[in-house]
mmCIF file of C-alpha atoms (C1' of nucleotides) in Angstrom:
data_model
loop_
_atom_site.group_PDB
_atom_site.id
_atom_site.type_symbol
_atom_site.label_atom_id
_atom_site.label_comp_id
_atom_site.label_asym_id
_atom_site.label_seq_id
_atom_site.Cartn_x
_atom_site.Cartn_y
_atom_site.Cartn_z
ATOM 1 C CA UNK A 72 221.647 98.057 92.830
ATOM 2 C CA UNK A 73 221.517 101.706 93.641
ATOM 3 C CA UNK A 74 218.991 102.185 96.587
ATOM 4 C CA UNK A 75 221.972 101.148 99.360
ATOM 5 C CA UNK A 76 220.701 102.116 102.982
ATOM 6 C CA UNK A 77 220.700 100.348 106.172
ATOM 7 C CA UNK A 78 216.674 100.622 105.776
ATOM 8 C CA UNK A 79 216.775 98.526 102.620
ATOM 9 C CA UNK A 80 219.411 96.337 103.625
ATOM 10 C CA UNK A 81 217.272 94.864 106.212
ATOM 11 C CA UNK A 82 214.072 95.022 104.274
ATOM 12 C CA UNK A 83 215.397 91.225 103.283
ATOM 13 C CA UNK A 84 214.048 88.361 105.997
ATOM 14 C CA UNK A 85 217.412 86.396 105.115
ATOM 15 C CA UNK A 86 219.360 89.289 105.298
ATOM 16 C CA UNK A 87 218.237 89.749 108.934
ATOM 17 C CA UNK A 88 219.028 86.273 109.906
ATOM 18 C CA UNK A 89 222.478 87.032 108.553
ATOM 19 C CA UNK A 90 222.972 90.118 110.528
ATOM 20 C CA UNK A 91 221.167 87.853 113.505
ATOM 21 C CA UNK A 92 223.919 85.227 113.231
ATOM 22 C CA UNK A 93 227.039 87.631 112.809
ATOM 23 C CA UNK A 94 226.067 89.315 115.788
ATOM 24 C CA UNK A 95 226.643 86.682 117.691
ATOM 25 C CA UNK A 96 230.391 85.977 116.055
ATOM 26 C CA UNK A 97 231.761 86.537 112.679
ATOM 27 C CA UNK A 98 231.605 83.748 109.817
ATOM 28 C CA UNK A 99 232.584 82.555 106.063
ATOM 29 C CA UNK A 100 230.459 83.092 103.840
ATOM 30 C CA UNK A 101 230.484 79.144 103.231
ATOM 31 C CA UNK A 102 229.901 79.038 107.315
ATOM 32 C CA UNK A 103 226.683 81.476 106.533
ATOM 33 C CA UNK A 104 225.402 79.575 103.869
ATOM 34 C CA UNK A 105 225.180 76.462 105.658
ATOM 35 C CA UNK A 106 222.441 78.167 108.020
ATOM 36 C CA UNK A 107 220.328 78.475 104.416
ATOM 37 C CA UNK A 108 218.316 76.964 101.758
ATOM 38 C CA UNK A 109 219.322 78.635 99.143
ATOM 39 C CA UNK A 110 223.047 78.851 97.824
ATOM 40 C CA UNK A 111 226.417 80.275 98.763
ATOM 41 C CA UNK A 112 225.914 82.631 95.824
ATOM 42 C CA UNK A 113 222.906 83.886 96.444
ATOM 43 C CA UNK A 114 224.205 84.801 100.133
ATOM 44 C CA UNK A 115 227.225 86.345 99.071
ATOM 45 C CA UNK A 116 224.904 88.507 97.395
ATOM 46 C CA UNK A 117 223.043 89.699 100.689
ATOM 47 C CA UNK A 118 226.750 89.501 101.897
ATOM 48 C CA UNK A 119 227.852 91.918 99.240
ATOM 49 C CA UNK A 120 224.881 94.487 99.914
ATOM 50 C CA UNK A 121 225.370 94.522 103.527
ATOM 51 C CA UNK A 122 229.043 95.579 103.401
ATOM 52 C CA UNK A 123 227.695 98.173 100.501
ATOM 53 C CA UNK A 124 225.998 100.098 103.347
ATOM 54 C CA UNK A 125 228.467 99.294 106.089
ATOM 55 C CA UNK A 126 226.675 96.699 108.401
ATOM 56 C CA UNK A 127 229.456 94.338 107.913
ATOM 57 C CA UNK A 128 232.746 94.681 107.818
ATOM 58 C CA UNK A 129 235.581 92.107 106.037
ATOM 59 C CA UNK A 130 238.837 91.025 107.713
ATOM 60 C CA UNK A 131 240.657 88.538 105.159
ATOM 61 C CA UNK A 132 242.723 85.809 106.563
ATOM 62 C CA UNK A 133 244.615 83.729 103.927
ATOM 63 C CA UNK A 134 241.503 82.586 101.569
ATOM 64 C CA UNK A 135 238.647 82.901 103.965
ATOM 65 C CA UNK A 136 236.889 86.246 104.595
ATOM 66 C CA UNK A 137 235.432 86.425 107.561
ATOM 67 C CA UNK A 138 232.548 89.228 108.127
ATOM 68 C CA UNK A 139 231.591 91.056 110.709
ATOM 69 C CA UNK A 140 228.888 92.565 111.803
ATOM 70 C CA UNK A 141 229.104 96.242 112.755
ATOM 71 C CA UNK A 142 226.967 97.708 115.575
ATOM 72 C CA UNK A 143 227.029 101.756 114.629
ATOM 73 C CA UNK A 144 225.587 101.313 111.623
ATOM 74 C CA UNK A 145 222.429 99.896 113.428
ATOM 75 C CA UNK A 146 222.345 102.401 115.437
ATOM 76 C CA UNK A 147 220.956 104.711 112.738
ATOM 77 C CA UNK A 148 218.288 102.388 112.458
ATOM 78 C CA UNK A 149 217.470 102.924 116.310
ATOM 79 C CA UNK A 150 217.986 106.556 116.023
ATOM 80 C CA UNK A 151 215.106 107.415 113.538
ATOM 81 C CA UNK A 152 212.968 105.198 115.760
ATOM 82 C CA UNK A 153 213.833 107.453 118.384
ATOM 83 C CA UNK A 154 211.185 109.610 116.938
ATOM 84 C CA UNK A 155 208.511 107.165 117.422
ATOM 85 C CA UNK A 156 209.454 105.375 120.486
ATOM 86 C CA UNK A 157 207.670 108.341 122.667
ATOM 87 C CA UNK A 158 204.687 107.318 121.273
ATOM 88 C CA UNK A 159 204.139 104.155 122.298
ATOM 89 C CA UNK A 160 205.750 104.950 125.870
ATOM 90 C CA UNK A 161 203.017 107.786 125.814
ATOM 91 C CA UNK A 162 200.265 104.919 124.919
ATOM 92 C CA UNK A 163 201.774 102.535 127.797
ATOM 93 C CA UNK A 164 201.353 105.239 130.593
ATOM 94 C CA UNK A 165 197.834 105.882 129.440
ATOM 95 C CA UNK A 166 197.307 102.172 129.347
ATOM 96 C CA UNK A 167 198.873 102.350 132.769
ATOM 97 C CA UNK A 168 196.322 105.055 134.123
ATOM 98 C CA UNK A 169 193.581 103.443 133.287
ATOM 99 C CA UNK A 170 194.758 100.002 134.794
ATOM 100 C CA UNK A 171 195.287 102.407 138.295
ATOM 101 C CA UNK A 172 192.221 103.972 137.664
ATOM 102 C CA UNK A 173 189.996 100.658 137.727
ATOM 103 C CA UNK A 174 192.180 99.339 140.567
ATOM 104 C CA UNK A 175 190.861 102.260 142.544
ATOM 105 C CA UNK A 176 187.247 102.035 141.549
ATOM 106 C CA UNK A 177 187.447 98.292 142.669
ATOM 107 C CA UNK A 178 189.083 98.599 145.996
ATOM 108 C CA UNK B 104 202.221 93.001 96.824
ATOM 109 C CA UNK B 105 202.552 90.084 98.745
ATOM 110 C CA UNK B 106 205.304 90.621 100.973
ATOM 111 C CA UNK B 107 203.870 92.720 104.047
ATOM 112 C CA UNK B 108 205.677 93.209 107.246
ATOM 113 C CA UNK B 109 206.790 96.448 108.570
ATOM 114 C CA UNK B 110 210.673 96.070 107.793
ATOM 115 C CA UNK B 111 209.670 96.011 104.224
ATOM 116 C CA UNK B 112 207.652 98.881 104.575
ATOM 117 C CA UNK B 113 209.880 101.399 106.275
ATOM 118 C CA UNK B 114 212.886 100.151 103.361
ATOM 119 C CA UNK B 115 211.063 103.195 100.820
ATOM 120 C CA UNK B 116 212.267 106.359 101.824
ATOM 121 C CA UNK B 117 208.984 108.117 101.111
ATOM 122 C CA UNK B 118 207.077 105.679 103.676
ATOM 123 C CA UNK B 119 209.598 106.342 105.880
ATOM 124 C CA UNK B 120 208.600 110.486 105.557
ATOM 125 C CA UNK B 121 204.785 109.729 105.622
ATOM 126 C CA UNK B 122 205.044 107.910 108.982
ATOM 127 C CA UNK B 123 206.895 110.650 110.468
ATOM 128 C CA UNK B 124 204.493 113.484 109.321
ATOM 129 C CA UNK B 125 201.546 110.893 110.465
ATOM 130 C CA UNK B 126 203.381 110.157 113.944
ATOM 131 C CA UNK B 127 203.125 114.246 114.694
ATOM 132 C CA UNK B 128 199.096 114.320 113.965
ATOM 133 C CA UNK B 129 196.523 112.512 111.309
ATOM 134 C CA UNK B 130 196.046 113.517 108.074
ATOM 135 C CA UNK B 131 194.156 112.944 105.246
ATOM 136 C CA UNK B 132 196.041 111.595 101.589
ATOM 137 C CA UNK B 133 195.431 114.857 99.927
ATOM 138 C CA UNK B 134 196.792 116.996 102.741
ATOM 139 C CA UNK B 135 199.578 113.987 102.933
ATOM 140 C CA UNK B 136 199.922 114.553 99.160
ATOM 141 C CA UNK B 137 200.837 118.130 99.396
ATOM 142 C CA UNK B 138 204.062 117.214 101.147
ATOM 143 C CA UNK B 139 205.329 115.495 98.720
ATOM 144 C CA UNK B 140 206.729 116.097 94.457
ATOM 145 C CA UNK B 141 204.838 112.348 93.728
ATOM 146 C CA UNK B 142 201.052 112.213 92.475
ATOM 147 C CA UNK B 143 198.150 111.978 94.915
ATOM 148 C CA UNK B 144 197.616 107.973 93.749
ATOM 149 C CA UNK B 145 201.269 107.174 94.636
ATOM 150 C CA UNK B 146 201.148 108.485 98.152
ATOM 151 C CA UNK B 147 198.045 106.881 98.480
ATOM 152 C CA UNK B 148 199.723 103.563 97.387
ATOM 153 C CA UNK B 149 202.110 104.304 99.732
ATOM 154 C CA UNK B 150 199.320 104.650 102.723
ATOM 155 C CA UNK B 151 197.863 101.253 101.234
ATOM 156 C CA UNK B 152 200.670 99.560 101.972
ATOM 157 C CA UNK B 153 201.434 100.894 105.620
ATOM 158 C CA UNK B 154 197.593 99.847 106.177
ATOM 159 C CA UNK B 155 198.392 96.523 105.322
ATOM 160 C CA UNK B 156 200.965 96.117 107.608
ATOM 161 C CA UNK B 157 198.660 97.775 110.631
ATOM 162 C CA UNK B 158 201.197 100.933 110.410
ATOM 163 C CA UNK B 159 198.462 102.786 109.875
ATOM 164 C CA UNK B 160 194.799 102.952 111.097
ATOM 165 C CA UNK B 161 191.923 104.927 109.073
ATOM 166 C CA UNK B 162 189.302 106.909 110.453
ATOM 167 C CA UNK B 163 186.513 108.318 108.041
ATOM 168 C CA UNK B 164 184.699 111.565 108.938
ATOM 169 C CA UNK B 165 182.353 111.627 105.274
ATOM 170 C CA UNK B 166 184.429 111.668 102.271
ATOM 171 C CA UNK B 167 187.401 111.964 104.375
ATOM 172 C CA UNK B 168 189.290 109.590 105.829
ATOM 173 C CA UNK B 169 192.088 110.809 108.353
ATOM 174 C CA UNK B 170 195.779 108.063 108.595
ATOM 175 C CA UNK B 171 196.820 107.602 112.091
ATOM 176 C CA UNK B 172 199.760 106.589 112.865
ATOM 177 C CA UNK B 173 199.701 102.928 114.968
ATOM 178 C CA UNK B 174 202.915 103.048 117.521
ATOM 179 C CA UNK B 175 202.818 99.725 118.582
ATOM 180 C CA UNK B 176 203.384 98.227 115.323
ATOM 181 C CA UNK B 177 206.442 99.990 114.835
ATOM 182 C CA UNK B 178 207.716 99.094 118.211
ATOM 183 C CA UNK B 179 208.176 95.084 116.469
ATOM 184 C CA UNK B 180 210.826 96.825 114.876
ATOM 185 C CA UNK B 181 212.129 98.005 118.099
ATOM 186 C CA UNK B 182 211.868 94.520 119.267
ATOM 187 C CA UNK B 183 213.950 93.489 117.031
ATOM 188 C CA UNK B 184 216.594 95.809 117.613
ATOM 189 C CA UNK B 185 216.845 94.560 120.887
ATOM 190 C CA UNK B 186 219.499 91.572 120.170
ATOM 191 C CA UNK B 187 221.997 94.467 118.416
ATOM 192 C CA UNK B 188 221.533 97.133 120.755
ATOM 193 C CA UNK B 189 223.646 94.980 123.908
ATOM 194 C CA UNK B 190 226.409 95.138 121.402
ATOM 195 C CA UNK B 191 226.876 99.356 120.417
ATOM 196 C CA UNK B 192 226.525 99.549 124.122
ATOM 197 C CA UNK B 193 228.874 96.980 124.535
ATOM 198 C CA UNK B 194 230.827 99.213 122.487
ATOM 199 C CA UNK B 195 230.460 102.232 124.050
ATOM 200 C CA UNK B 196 231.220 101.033 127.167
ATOM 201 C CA UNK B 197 234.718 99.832 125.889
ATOM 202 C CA UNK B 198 235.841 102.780 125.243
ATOM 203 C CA UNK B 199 234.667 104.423 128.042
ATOM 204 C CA UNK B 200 236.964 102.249 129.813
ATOM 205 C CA UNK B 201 239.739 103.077 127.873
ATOM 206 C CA UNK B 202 239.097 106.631 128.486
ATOM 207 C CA UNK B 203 238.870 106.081 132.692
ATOM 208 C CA UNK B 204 242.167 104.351 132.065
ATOM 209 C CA UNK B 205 244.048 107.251 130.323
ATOM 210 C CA UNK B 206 242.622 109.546 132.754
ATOM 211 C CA UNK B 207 244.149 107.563 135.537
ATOM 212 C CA UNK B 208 247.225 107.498 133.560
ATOM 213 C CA UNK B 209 247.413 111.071 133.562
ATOM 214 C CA UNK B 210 246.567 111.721 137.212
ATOM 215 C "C1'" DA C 102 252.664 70.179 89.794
ATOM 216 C "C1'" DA C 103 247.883 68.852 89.929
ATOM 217 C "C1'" DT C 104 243.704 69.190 92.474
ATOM 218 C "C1'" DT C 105 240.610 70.976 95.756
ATOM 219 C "C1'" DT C 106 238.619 74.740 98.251
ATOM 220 C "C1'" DG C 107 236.848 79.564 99.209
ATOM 221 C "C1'" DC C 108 235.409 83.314 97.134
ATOM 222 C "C1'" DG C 109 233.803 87.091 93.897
ATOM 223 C "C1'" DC C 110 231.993 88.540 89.346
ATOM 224 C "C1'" DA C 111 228.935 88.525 85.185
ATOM 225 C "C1'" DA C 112 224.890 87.218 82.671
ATOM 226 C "C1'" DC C 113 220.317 85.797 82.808
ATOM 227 C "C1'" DT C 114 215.334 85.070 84.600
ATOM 228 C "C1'" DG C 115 211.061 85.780 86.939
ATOM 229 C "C1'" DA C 116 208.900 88.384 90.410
ATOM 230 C "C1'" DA C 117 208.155 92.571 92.965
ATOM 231 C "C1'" DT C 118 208.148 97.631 93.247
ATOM 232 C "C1'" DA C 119 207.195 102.599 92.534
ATOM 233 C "C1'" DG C 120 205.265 105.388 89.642
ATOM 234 C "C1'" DT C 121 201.804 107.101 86.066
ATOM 235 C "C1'" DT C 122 197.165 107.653 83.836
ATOM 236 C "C1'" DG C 123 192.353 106.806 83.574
ATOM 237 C "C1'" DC C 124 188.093 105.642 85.737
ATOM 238 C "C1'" DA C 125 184.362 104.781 89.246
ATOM 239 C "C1'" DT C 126 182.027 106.019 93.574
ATOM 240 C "C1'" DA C 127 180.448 108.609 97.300
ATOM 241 C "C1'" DT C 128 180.093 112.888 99.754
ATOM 242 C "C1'" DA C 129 179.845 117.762 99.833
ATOM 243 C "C1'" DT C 130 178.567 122.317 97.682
ATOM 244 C "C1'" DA C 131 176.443 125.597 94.285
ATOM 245 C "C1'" DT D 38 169.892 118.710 90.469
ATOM 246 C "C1'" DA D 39 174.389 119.699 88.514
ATOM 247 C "C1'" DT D 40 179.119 120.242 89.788
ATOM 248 C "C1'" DA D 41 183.210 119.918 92.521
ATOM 249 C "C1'" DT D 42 185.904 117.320 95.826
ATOM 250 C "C1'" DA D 43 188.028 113.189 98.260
ATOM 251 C "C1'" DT D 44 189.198 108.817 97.673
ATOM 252 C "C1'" DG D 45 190.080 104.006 96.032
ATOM 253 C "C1'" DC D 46 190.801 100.662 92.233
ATOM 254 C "C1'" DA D 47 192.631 98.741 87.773
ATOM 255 C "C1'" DA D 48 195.799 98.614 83.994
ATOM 256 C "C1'" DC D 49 200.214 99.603 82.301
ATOM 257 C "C1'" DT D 50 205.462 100.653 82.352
ATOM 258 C "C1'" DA D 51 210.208 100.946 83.686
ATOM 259 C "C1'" DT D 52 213.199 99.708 87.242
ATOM 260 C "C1'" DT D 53 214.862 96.960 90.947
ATOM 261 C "C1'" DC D 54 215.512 92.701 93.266
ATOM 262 C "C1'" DA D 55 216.464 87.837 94.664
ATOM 263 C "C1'" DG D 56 217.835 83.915 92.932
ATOM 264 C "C1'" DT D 57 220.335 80.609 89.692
ATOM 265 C "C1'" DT D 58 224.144 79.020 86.729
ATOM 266 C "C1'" DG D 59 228.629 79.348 84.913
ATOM 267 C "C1'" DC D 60 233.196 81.124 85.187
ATOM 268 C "C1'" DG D 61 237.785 82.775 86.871
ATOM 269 C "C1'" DC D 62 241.269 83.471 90.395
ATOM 270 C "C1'" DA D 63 243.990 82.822 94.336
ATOM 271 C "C1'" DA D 64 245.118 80.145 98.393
ATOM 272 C "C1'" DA D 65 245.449 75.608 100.464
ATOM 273 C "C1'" DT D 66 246.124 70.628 100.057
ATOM 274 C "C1'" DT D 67 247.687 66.297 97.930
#
DNA sequence: AATTTGCGCAACTGAATAGTTGCATATATA
DNA sequence: TATATATGCAACTATTCAGTTGCGCAAATT
């Protein structure tokens, strides 16, 4: 428990589904790990690794903590793809001039 | 070794630094090697694994054999992305609401 | 007041991971 | 042909990780 970055946090297929489902509105851990196999510990685990790194956030309400998922801390995630996402727009356009270019040899 | 997808293989740090260097031009693992305080064979584990999961193509010229990077596997991440990204811009545009609404306040 | 419910923490286990060292193979170079 | 270079593969090690089980505590319910 020492690596803690949004890049390993969502390394974890369940731990996607989590962030997945709090997207659309916050939940109880209990609420969560309904939606899984495997049990309520082992999601408050994930739970407890995702807040570590700041994807989810924890607003306490008598006995039930509900989390929340929080959006910025994605965003890194999209930000270091920025670097690649030329790339494959590059890749598209050339895929996209050689589509025009056999249009025009046809017509 | 068995899981393979591309989340898990952008979680390690050092993968994360190969694919950009490999995203600017190809390289071979020695020259990939030299960037890095690791031995040859773990960079080269590293490539293994970003092969697996189709981040990576190989090209051999002789003994050589140049990495290029493969764009279009990273966009899955991308992809994925897609069902957060609605929500920072959600976000965003919140409190660019807030800030019309102090400006017309103030005028 | 006694019991149930929601939750986190600690200890343990088996599997996966990143790294090292040593070796084998094929291509260049002297 | 002998040697150097580029690379991959196998075996081993220490660390990390995901999961389980058991426990304790505080808030709700009876």
């Amino acid at each position: 428990m020492i690596r803690r970055d949004v890049f390993q946090a969502i390394a974890d297929p369940t731990r996607r589904a989590i962030l997945a489902l709090l997207a659309l509105h916050a939940m109880t851990p209990n609420a969560l790990a309904e939606h899984f196999d495997s049990s309520r510990q082992a999601i408050s685990k994930h739970i407890k690794i995702l807040t570590e790194c700041q994807l989810l956030n924890q607003k306490q309400t008598g006995r039930e903590i509900h989390y929340h998922f929080n959006p910025q801390k994605m965003k890194e995630v999209d930000v270091w793809m920025e670097q690649f996402r030329v790339l494959w727009e590059k890749r598209f356009n050339k895929l996209d001039e050689i589509l025009k270019n056999q249009q025009n040899k046809q017509s």
